[in-house]
Coordinates of C-alpha atoms and ligand atoms in Angstrom, one line a residue:
M1 CA 51.7 41.4 18.5
K2 CA 48.6 41.6 20.6
S3 CA 46.5 39.9 18.0
K4 CA 49.0 37.1 17.6
I5 CA 48.9 36.5 21.4
I6 CA 45.1 36.5 21.3
D7 CA 45.2 33.8 18.5
L8 CA 47.5 31.7 20.7
I9 CA 45.4 32.0 23.7
A10 CA 42.2 31.4 21.9
A11 CA 43.6 28.3 20.3
N12 CA 44.1 26.9 23.7
V13 CA 41.2 28.2 25.7
D14 CA 37.6 27.3 24.8
A15 CA 35.8 29.3 27.5
L16 CA 36.5 32.7 26.1
T17 CA 35.9 34.4 22.7
K18 CA 38.8 36.3 21.0
D19 CA 37.0 39.6 21.9
E20 CA 36.8 38.6 25.5
I21 CA 40.5 37.6 25.5
S22 CA 41.4 40.9 23.9
E23 CA 39.5 42.8 26.6
L24 CA 41.4 41.0 29.3
I25 CA 44.9 41.4 28.0
E26 CA 46.8 44.0 29.8
I27 CA 50.1 45.9 29.2
P28 CA 52.0 45.3 32.5
P29 CA 53.2 48.4 34.3
K30 CA 56.7 47.2 34.6
P31 CA 59.0 45.6 31.9
E32 CA 59.9 42.8 34.4
L33 CA 56.3 41.6 34.0
G34 CA 56.6 41.1 30.3
D35 CA 55.2 42.9 27.3
Y36 CA 51.7 41.6 27.6
A37 CA 49.8 39.9 30.5
F38 CA 46.8 37.7 30.6
P39 CA 44.9 37.3 33.8
C40 CA 43.2 33.9 34.5
F41 CA 40.8 34.9 37.2
R42 CA 37.8 34.9 35.0
L43 CA 38.7 31.5 33.5
A44 CA 38.9 30.1 37.0
K45 CA 35.2 30.4 37.5
A46 CA 34.3 29.0 34.1
M47 CA 36.8 26.1 34.5
R48 CA 36.5 25.5 38.2
K49 CA 40.2 25.4 38.7
A50 CA 42.7 27.6 40.4
P51 CA 43.8 30.5 38.2
Q52 CA 47.5 29.6 38.8
M53 CA 46.9 26.1 37.4
I54 CA 45.0 27.4 34.4
A55 CA 47.9 29.7 33.7
A56 CA 50.4 26.9 34.0
D57 CA 48.3 24.7 31.6
I58 CA 47.9 27.4 29.0
K59 CA 51.7 28.1 29.2
A60 CA 52.4 24.3 28.5
A61 CA 50.0 24.2 25.6
I62 CA 51.4 27.3 24.0
A63 CA 55.0 26.1 24.4
E64 CA 54.1 23.2 22.0
A65 CA 52.5 25.5 19.5
S66 CA 54.5 26.1 16.3
D67 CA 53.4 29.7 15.7
A68 CA 54.7 30.7 19.1
S69 CA 58.1 31.4 17.7
F70 CA 57.8 35.1 18.2
I71 CA 57.6 34.6 22.0
D72 CA 60.8 34.6 23.9
E73 CA 59.4 33.4 27.2
I74 CA 56.1 32.9 29.1
Q75 CA 56.1 33.3 32.9
V76 CA 53.4 32.3 35.2
Q77 CA 53.2 34.8 38.0
G78 CA 50.3 34.4 40.4
A79 CA 47.1 34.3 38.3
Y80 CA 48.9 35.9 35.4
L81 CA 50.5 34.7 32.3
N82 CA 53.2 37.1 31.3
F83 CA 54.4 37.1 27.7
F84 CA 57.9 38.2 26.8
I85 CA 58.1 38.9 23.1
K86 CA 61.4 38.4 21.2
K87 CA 62.7 41.8 21.5
E88 CA 63.8 42.4 17.9
I89 CA 60.5 41.1 16.6
F90 CA 58.7 43.3 19.0
V91 CA 60.7 46.3 18.0
K92 CA 60.2 45.6 14.3
S93 CA 56.4 45.4 14.8
M94 CA 56.3 48.7 16.7
V95 CA 58.5 50.6 14.2
D96 CA 56.5 49.4 11.3
A97 CA 53.3 50.4 12.8
A98 CA 54.4 53.8 13.9
F99 CA 56.0 54.6 10.6
D100 CA 52.7 54.4 8.8
D101 CA 51.4 57.7 7.6
N102 CA 48.0 56.8 9.0
F103 CA 49.3 55.6 12.4
G104 CA 46.5 56.0 14.9
A105 CA 43.8 56.5 12.2
S106 CA 41.0 54.2 11.7
D107 CA 38.0 53.6 9.5
M108 CA 35.6 52.6 12.3
G109 CA 33.5 55.9 11.6
D110 CA 33.4 55.5 7.8
G111 CA 30.0 56.5 6.5
Q112 CA 28.8 57.8 9.8
T113 CA 28.3 61.4 10.9
I114 CA 28.8 63.0 14.3
C115 CA 27.5 66.6 15.0
I116 CA 29.4 68.6 17.5
D117 CA 27.7 71.7 18.9
Y118 CA 30.3 73.8 20.6
S119 CA 31.7 77.2 21.2
S120 CA 28.3 79.0 20.7
P121 CA 29.0 82.3 22.3
N122 CA 26.1 84.7 22.9
V123 CA 25.7 87.6 20.5
A124 CA 26.4 91.0 21.9
K125 CA 28.3 89.5 24.8
N126 CA 32.1 89.0 24.9
F127 CA 33.7 85.7 24.0
H128 CA 34.9 84.8 27.5
V129 CA 37.2 82.2 28.9
G130 CA 34.2 79.7 29.5
H131 CA 33.5 79.8 25.7
L132 CA 37.2 79.3 25.2
R133 CA 36.8 75.9 27.0
T134 CA 33.9 74.7 24.9
T135 CA 35.8 75.8 21.8
I136 CA 39.0 74.0 22.6
I137 CA 37.3 70.8 23.8
G138 CA 34.9 70.8 20.9
N139 CA 37.6 71.3 18.4
S140 CA 39.7 68.5 19.9
L141 CA 36.7 66.1 19.8
Y142 CA 36.3 67.1 16.1
K143 CA 39.9 66.2 15.4
I144 CA 39.7 62.9 17.3
Y145 CA 36.5 61.7 15.7
S146 CA 37.7 62.7 12.2
K147 CA 40.9 60.6 12.8
L148 CA 38.6 57.6 13.4
G149 CA 37.0 58.1 10.1
Y150 CA 33.8 59.8 11.1
K151 CA 32.4 62.8 9.2
V152 CA 32.1 65.5 11.7
V153 CA 29.8 68.5 11.4
R154 CA 31.0 71.4 13.5
I155 CA 28.1 73.6 14.5
N156 CA 28.3 77.0 16.2
H157 CA 24.9 77.3 17.9
L158 CA 25.2 81.1 18.5
G159 CA 23.1 82.6 21.2
D160 CA 21.5 85.0 18.8
W161 CA 17.8 85.1 19.6
G162 CA 15.8 85.9 22.7
T163 CA 14.3 88.7 24.7
Q164 CA 17.8 90.1 25.6
F165 CA 17.8 91.6 22.0
G166 CA 14.6 93.4 22.7
K167 CA 16.4 95.0 25.7
L168 CA 19.4 95.8 23.7
I169 CA 17.4 97.5 21.0
V170 CA 15.7 99.7 23.6
A171 CA 19.0 100.6 25.2
Y172 CA 20.7 101.4 21.9
K173 CA 17.8 103.6 20.8
A174 CA 17.8 105.4 24.1
W175 CA 21.4 105.8 25.0
G176 CA 23.5 104.4 22.1
D177 CA 24.9 105.9 19.0
E178 CA 26.2 104.3 15.8
E179 CA 29.7 105.7 16.1
T180 CA 30.5 104.3 19.5
V181 CA 29.0 100.9 18.6
K182 CA 31.1 100.8 15.5
K183 CA 34.2 101.8 17.4
D184 CA 33.9 99.7 20.5
G185 CA 31.9 96.8 19.3
V186 CA 30.8 94.2 21.7
G187 CA 32.3 96.2 24.6
E188 CA 29.7 99.0 23.9
L189 CA 26.9 96.6 23.4
M190 CA 27.6 95.1 26.9
K191 CA 27.7 98.6 28.4
L192 CA 24.2 99.3 26.9
Y193 CA 22.9 96.0 28.2
V194 CA 24.1 96.8 31.7
K195 CA 22.7 100.3 31.4
F196 CA 19.3 98.8 30.4
H197 CA 19.2 96.8 33.6
E198 CA 20.1 99.8 35.8
E199 CA 17.5 102.0 34.2
A200 CA 14.8 99.2 34.2
E201 CA 15.1 99.1 38.1
K202 CA 13.9 102.6 38.1
K203 CA 11.5 102.4 35.2
P204 CA 10.0 99.0 34.9
E205 CA 8.0 99.9 31.8
L206 CA 11.3 99.6 29.9
N207 CA 10.8 95.9 30.2
D208 CA 7.5 96.2 28.3
E209 CA 9.2 98.2 25.6
A210 CA 11.9 95.5 25.4
R211 CA 9.2 92.7 25.1
A212 CA 7.5 94.7 22.4
W213 CA 10.7 95.0 20.4
F214 CA 11.4 91.3 20.7
A215 CA 7.9 90.6 19.6
K216 CA 8.6 92.8 16.5
M217 CA 11.7 90.7 15.8
E218 CA 9.7 87.5 16.0
Q219 CA 7.1 89.0 13.6
G220 CA 9.9 89.8 11.1
D221 CA 9.8 93.7 11.6
E222 CA 12.3 95.2 9.2
E223 CA 13.8 97.8 11.5
A224 CA 14.1 95.4 14.5
L225 CA 15.8 92.8 12.4
K226 CA 18.1 95.2 10.8
I227 CA 19.4 96.4 14.2
W228 CA 19.7 92.9 15.4
Q229 CA 21.6 91.7 12.3
W230 CA 24.0 94.5 12.8
F231 CA 24.7 93.6 16.4
K232 CA 25.2 90.0 15.2
D233 CA 27.7 91.1 12.5
I234 CA 29.6 93.2 14.9
S235 CA 29.8 90.3 17.4
L236 CA 30.8 87.8 14.8
I237 CA 33.8 90.0 13.6
E238 CA 35.1 89.8 17.2
Y239 CA 34.5 86.1 17.6
K240 CA 36.2 85.3 14.3
R241 CA 39.3 87.2 15.5
T242 CA 39.5 84.7 18.4
Y243 CA 38.8 81.7 16.1
D244 CA 41.6 82.9 13.8
L245 CA 44.0 83.1 16.7
L246 CA 43.1 79.6 17.6
G247 CA 43.3 78.4 14.1
M248 CA 39.8 77.0 14.3
D249 CA 36.7 77.1 12.1
F250 CA 33.2 75.7 11.9
D251 CA 31.1 74.1 9.1
Y252 CA 28.0 76.0 10.2
Y253 CA 27.1 79.1 12.1
L254 CA 23.5 78.2 12.8
G255 CA 22.4 80.1 15.8
E256 CA 19.2 79.9 17.7
S257 CA 17.6 82.4 15.3
F258 CA 17.9 79.8 12.5
Y259 CA 15.2 77.7 14.4
R260 CA 12.7 80.5 15.0
D261 CA 10.5 79.3 12.1
K262 CA 10.9 75.7 13.3
T263 CA 9.6 75.9 16.9
D264 CA 5.9 75.7 15.8
D265 CA 6.6 72.3 14.6
V266 CA 8.1 71.3 17.9
V267 CA 5.0 72.6 19.7
K268 CA 2.8 70.6 17.3
R269 CA 4.9 67.4 17.9
I270 CA 4.5 67.8 21.7
T271 CA 0.9 68.6 21.4
D272 CA 0.1 65.7 19.2
A273 CA 1.8 63.4 21.6
G274 CA -0.4 64.7 24.3
L275 CA 2.6 66.0 26.3
L276 CA 1.9 69.8 26.3
K277 CA 0.6 71.1 29.6
D278 CA -0.5 74.4 30.9
S279 CA 1.3 75.8 33.8
E280 CA 0.3 79.3 35.0
G281 CA -0.2 80.4 31.4
A282 CA 3.0 78.9 30.1
K283 CA 3.4 75.6 28.3
I284 CA 5.5 72.9 29.6
V285 CA 6.3 69.2 29.5
D286 CA 6.0 67.6 32.8
L287 CA 9.1 65.5 33.8
E288 CA 8.3 64.8 37.4
E289 CA 8.2 61.1 36.7
Y290 CA 11.9 61.4 35.8
N291 CA 12.8 63.5 38.8
M292 CA 13.4 66.6 36.8
A293 CA 11.8 70.0 36.8
P294 CA 9.4 70.6 33.9
C295 CA 10.8 71.6 30.5
L296 CA 9.5 75.0 29.6
I297 CA 8.4 75.2 26.0
L298 CA 6.4 78.5 25.6
K299 CA 6.4 81.4 27.9
N300 CA 3.1 82.9 28.9
D301 CA 3.3 85.4 26.1
G302 CA 3.6 82.6 23.7
S303 CA 7.2 83.0 22.8
S304 CA 9.6 80.2 22.5
I305 CA 12.7 79.8 24.6
Y306 CA 16.2 78.3 24.6
A307 CA 14.9 74.8 25.1
T308 CA 12.3 75.0 22.3
R309 CA 15.0 76.1 19.9
D310 CA 17.2 73.3 21.1
L311 CA 14.4 70.8 20.4
A312 CA 13.9 72.2 16.9
A313 CA 17.7 72.0 16.3
I314 CA 17.8 68.3 17.2
F315 CA 15.0 67.4 14.8
Y316 CA 16.6 69.6 12.1
R317 CA 20.0 68.0 12.6
K318 CA 18.7 64.4 12.7
E319 CA 16.9 65.0 9.4
T320 CA 19.7 67.0 7.7
Y321 CA 22.8 65.2 8.8
N322 CA 21.4 61.9 10.0
F323 CA 23.9 61.8 12.8
V324 CA 24.8 58.7 14.8
K325 CA 25.7 61.1 17.7
C326 CA 25.2 64.7 18.5
L327 CA 27.6 66.0 21.1
Y328 CA 26.9 69.3 23.1
V329 CA 30.0 70.8 24.8
T330 CA 28.9 73.3 27.4
G331 CA 29.6 74.1 31.1
Q332 CA 28.2 71.7 33.6
E333 CA 25.6 74.3 34.8
Q334 CA 23.6 73.3 31.7
K335 CA 23.3 69.7 32.7
L336 CA 19.7 69.9 33.7
H337 CA 18.8 71.8 30.5
F338 CA 20.1 69.0 28.3
A339 CA 18.7 66.2 30.4
Q340 CA 15.3 67.9 30.0
V341 CA 15.6 68.5 26.3
F342 CA 16.8 65.0 25.6
K343 CA 14.1 63.5 27.7
V344 CA 11.4 65.4 25.7
V345 CA 12.9 64.1 22.4
E346 CA 12.8 60.6 23.8
L347 CA 9.3 61.0 25.1
L348 CA 8.2 62.0 21.6
G349 CA 8.9 58.5 20.5
N350 CA 12.6 58.8 19.5
D351 CA 14.4 56.0 21.3
W352 CA 17.7 57.0 19.6
A353 CA 17.8 60.1 21.9
K354 CA 19.0 57.9 24.7
D355 CA 22.3 56.9 23.1
E356 CA 22.8 59.5 20.4
L357 CA 22.4 62.9 22.3
I358 CA 25.2 63.4 24.5
H359 CA 26.0 66.3 26.8
I360 CA 29.7 66.9 27.4
P361 CA 30.1 69.1 30.4
Y362 CA 33.3 70.8 31.7
G363 CA 34.4 72.6 34.8
L364 CA 34.9 76.3 35.6
V365 CA 37.9 78.5 34.7
S366 CA 39.7 80.6 37.1
L367 CA 42.6 83.1 36.6
E368 CA 45.3 82.8 39.2
G369 CA 42.7 81.7 41.6
A370 CA 40.2 84.4 40.9
K371 CA 36.8 83.3 39.5
L372 CA 36.1 84.8 36.1
S373 CA 32.6 85.9 35.4
T374 CA 31.0 88.8 33.6
R375 CA 28.7 89.5 36.6
S376 CA 31.5 90.3 39.1
G377 CA 32.7 92.9 36.6
N378 CA 35.8 90.9 36.1
I379 CA 35.4 90.5 32.4
I380 CA 38.1 88.5 30.8
Y381 CA 38.1 88.2 27.0
A382 CA 39.5 85.0 25.6
E383 CA 41.2 87.0 23.0
D384 CA 43.1 88.9 25.6
I385 CA 44.2 85.7 27.3
L386 CA 45.6 84.3 24.0
L387 CA 47.3 87.6 23.1
E388 CA 48.9 87.9 26.5
A389 CA 50.2 84.2 26.3
I390 CA 51.7 85.0 22.8
S391 CA 53.4 88.2 24.1
K392 CA 54.8 86.5 27.2
I393 CA 56.2 83.8 25.0
K394 CA 57.6 86.4 22.6
E395 CA 59.5 87.9 25.5
I396 CA 61.0 84.6 26.4
I397 CA 62.1 84.0 22.8
E398 CA 63.7 87.4 22.6
E399 CA 65.6 86.7 25.7
K400 CA 66.7 83.2 25.1
N401 CA 66.7 82.5 21.4
P402 CA 66.4 85.7 19.4
D403 CA 67.9 84.2 16.3
I404 CA 65.2 81.7 15.4
P405 CA 63.3 82.3 12.2
D406 CA 59.5 83.2 12.1
K407 CA 59.6 84.6 15.7
D408 CA 56.0 85.8 15.6
E409 CA 54.6 82.6 14.2
T410 CA 56.5 80.6 16.6
A411 CA 55.4 82.7 19.6
K412 CA 51.9 82.3 18.4
K413 CA 52.1 78.5 18.1
I414 CA 53.7 78.2 21.5
G415 CA 51.5 80.8 23.3
V416 CA 48.2 79.5 22.0
G417 CA 49.4 75.9 22.4
A418 CA 50.2 76.6 26.0
V419 CA 46.6 77.9 26.7
L420 CA 45.1 75.0 24.9
F421 CA 47.3 72.3 26.6
N422 CA 46.6 73.8 30.0
D423 CA 42.9 73.5 29.2
L424 CA 43.0 69.9 27.9
Y425 CA 45.6 68.3 30.2
N426 CA 43.1 67.6 33.1
Q427 CA 39.9 65.7 32.8
R428 CA 37.4 68.2 31.4
I429 CA 35.1 68.1 34.3
K430 CA 37.8 69.5 36.6
D431 CA 38.1 73.2 37.0
V432 CA 41.0 74.9 35.1
S433 CA 43.2 77.5 36.5
F434 CA 45.3 79.9 34.6
K435 CA 48.6 80.3 36.3
W436 CA 50.8 81.9 33.8
E437 CA 54.0 80.6 35.3
K438 CA 52.8 77.1 35.2
L439 CA 51.3 77.0 31.8
L440 CA 54.1 78.8 30.1
N441 CA 56.8 76.7 31.7
F442 CA 59.0 74.8 29.3
D443 CA 59.4 72.1 32.0
G444 CA 56.6 70.1 33.5
E445 CA 53.4 68.8 32.1
T446 CA 52.9 71.7 29.6
G447 CA 52.3 72.4 26.0
P448 CA 55.6 74.2 25.7
Y449 CA 57.5 71.2 27.1
V450 CA 56.0 68.8 24.6
Q451 CA 56.6 71.3 21.7
Y452 CA 60.1 71.7 22.9
T453 CA 60.6 68.0 22.8
Y454 CA 59.2 68.0 19.3
A455 CA 61.6 70.8 18.3
R456 CA 64.5 68.9 19.8
C457 CA 63.6 65.8 17.6
A458 CA 63.3 68.1 14.6
S459 CA 66.8 69.6 15.3
I460 CA 68.4 66.2 15.7
I461 CA 67.0 65.0 12.4
R462 CA 68.0 68.2 10.7
K463 CA 71.6 67.8 11.8
L464 CA 72.0 64.2 10.6
D465 CA 73.7 64.4 7.3
G466 CA 72.4 62.0 4.7
Y467 CA 69.8 60.3 6.9
T468 CA 66.5 59.6 5.1
P469 CA 63.7 58.3 7.4
S470 CA 63.3 54.5 6.9
K471 CA 61.8 51.7 8.9
D472 CA 64.3 49.2 7.7
V473 CA 66.8 49.5 10.4
D474 CA 68.9 47.2 12.6
Y475 CA 66.2 46.4 15.2
S476 CA 68.6 45.0 17.7
V477 CA 69.9 48.5 18.3
L478 CA 66.6 49.5 19.8
T479 CA 66.3 46.6 22.3
D480 CA 67.8 48.5 25.3
A481 CA 65.3 49.4 28.1
D482 CA 65.1 53.2 27.2
S483 CA 64.4 52.7 23.5
M484 CA 61.9 49.9 24.2
E485 CA 60.2 52.1 26.7
L486 CA 59.9 54.9 24.2
L487 CA 58.6 52.6 21.5
K488 CA 56.0 51.2 23.8
E489 CA 54.8 54.6 24.7
V490 CA 54.5 55.7 21.1
S491 CA 52.7 52.4 20.2
R492 CA 49.9 53.3 22.5
F493 CA 48.7 56.1 20.2
P494 CA 45.9 54.1 18.3
K495 CA 44.5 52.9 21.6
V496 CA 44.8 56.4 23.2
I497 CA 42.7 57.9 20.4
L498 CA 40.0 55.3 20.8
D499 CA 39.9 55.8 24.5
A500 CA 39.8 59.6 24.2
A501 CA 36.9 59.3 21.7
E502 CA 35.0 56.7 23.9
K503 CA 35.2 59.0 26.9
Y504 CA 35.0 62.3 25.0
E505 CA 38.1 63.1 26.9
P506 CA 40.9 65.0 25.0
S507 CA 43.0 64.8 28.3
V508 CA 43.8 61.2 27.4
V509 CA 45.7 62.5 24.3
A510 CA 47.3 65.4 26.2
R511 CA 48.6 62.9 28.9
F512 CA 49.8 60.6 26.2
A513 CA 51.9 63.4 24.6
V514 CA 53.6 64.2 27.9
D515 CA 54.3 60.5 28.4
V516 CA 55.9 60.2 25.0
A517 CA 57.9 63.4 25.5
Q518 CA 59.2 62.2 28.9
A519 CA 60.1 58.7 27.5
F520 CA 62.0 60.5 24.6
N521 CA 64.0 62.7 27.0
K522 CA 64.9 59.7 28.9
F523 CA 66.0 57.8 25.8
Y524 CA 67.9 60.9 24.5
N525 CA 69.8 61.3 27.8
A526 CA 70.9 57.6 27.6
N527 CA 71.7 57.3 23.9
R528 CA 73.8 59.3 21.5
I529 CA 72.3 59.5 18.1
N530 CA 74.9 61.0 15.8
V531 CA 77.4 58.1 16.2
E532 CA 79.9 56.6 13.8
E533 CA 78.3 53.2 13.3
E534 CA 75.7 53.6 10.6
N535 CA 73.4 50.9 11.8
I536 CA 73.1 52.5 15.3
R537 CA 72.8 55.9 14.0
N538 CA 70.0 55.0 11.5
A539 CA 68.1 52.9 14.0
R540 CA 68.1 55.7 16.6
A541 CA 67.4 58.4 14.1
S542 CA 64.3 56.4 12.9
L543 CA 63.2 56.2 16.5
V544 CA 63.5 60.0 16.8
Y545 CA 61.7 60.4 13.6
I546 CA 58.7 58.2 14.8
T547 CA 58.6 60.1 18.0
K548 CA 58.6 63.5 16.3
K549 CA 55.8 62.4 14.0
T550 CA 53.7 60.9 16.7
I551 CA 54.0 64.0 19.0
K552 CA 53.0 66.2 16.1
D553 CA 49.9 64.1 15.3
A554 CA 49.0 63.9 18.9
L555 CA 49.2 67.7 19.5
L556 CA 47.2 68.2 16.3
L557 CA 44.4 66.3 17.8
L558 CA 44.4 68.9 20.5
G559 CA 44.4 71.7 18.0
I560 CA 48.1 72.5 18.7
E561 CA 50.8 73.1 16.1
C562 CA 54.4 72.4 16.6
P563 CA 57.2 74.9 15.6
E564 CA 60.2 73.2 14.0
Q565 CA 62.5 75.4 16.1
M566 CA 62.1 77.1 19.4
Ligands
LIG601 N1 24.9 80.0 23.9 C1 25.0 79.1 25.0 C2 25.8 79.7 26.1 O1 26.7 80.5 25.9 C3 25.6 77.8 24.7 C4 24.8 77.0 23.6 C5 25.1 75.5 23.7 N2 24.4 74.8 22.6 C6 23.1 74.5 22.6 N3 22.6 73.9 21.6 N4 22.3 74.8 23.6 O2 25.7 79.3 27.3

């Protein structure tokens, strides 16, 4: 419908291209203002005429046009042209579009690759709630871009290299034992790490020992690497438990260690470009001109650091995947780090760095108001949060609906979904708080509410004897205000996905899901579905069917599954 209106306007307005017209067309906030609106302010400048007069002229010209028969009425209101589409035609076009299996999908990304670097926990440390955020947001961006036809490469850039492993080896050798590490996993490794810092306060020479062990790792010492690999394996087992709960996966686990033989090349590139500078024994790239602290490349003992390995990873990824974009999902405290690294890439003669390397920051997490961090001793494992959500939901199910099938599977979908939805509902840069009562509520702007609406749709359809989903229905049945409202909400889906992708903002999809659920519940309160008249029943059932399908697809873009019953 929109493109038809664009054609009509374009045929009667010379001053704007079709693309410009498309940009200007709005969907009015209230049905009284029509289905589409076209503001004439911009034309007023070009045509040196009052916008109201321009609107009236366009209206008159379109009224003559033969291909305007799908329009019921055009109203001039202020500087706006408001288009009212013939209801049945409008309904048909929306039903047709939403019925399509690929509704919302696009081929705009065909043949193009996007890398997403996300989750990336630090080996020998717990997978905490901050990492839960990057995992959830990164996974959603993966789904969103895949839907738009991009090939997405999911990369888990594990923090698995660095001097901390030298410390850990020293601590393990001094105070650890194999049995306890095997039994307690990451928990024990974290204890050893803390112990190292306590002891090193008293005995600073421990730091030299740690440096020596890390140097051994860098030189490929067999014993050092064997212990390190073991710590890594233990950590990965725990992380994978969390990924399994979330139903998420990666294409590559390529941690920092993968780039250790690729940092010399980075240093060479920077040296060749004449950008490597000495600074108190260390090597840096000066970024003062860009109002940034220098980017540290080599420490004074010659070892590479986080940034060096990120630089190596960028060149590796560009060569290996030839990405059109590489996205980094981390907390906003890493803003400077990425700005520095991206700038260095650009200064090395890679202009693409400016548009193709993108940091996607997000806000902090708090639990019922309390800040979560490892340092305050308030260690919260993401896994525990997910398990707690599942068990709380299980209790609710046992109490309210103990007879549904697959109780455990259902509790998992709802519990995990609730955590994900809570994380994704607000703009990612905002802080997220975990308030159990709020996020597990079946009412309000929550995952369970949207899933419940889905299950309600599913149950309506299940109970309709002999109904097979079809888009060939009596469109006049769906011209009442509530049905139209619901259809219009659902119809936004393709645009919502584009918006979410453009802003790297899954919250756009989460909000859409709530809007559709609310519009559905309004429709459902006003309209009986299982009525005698077959034309009415089938038309309404098809609207339920479309709603159900769209909610499911929207939640899938957030990484959330819908149970059929709850
Ligand atoms: N391991 C880091 C952390 O936990 C995140 C890594 C993000 N990715 C990157 N390429 N630097 O903070």
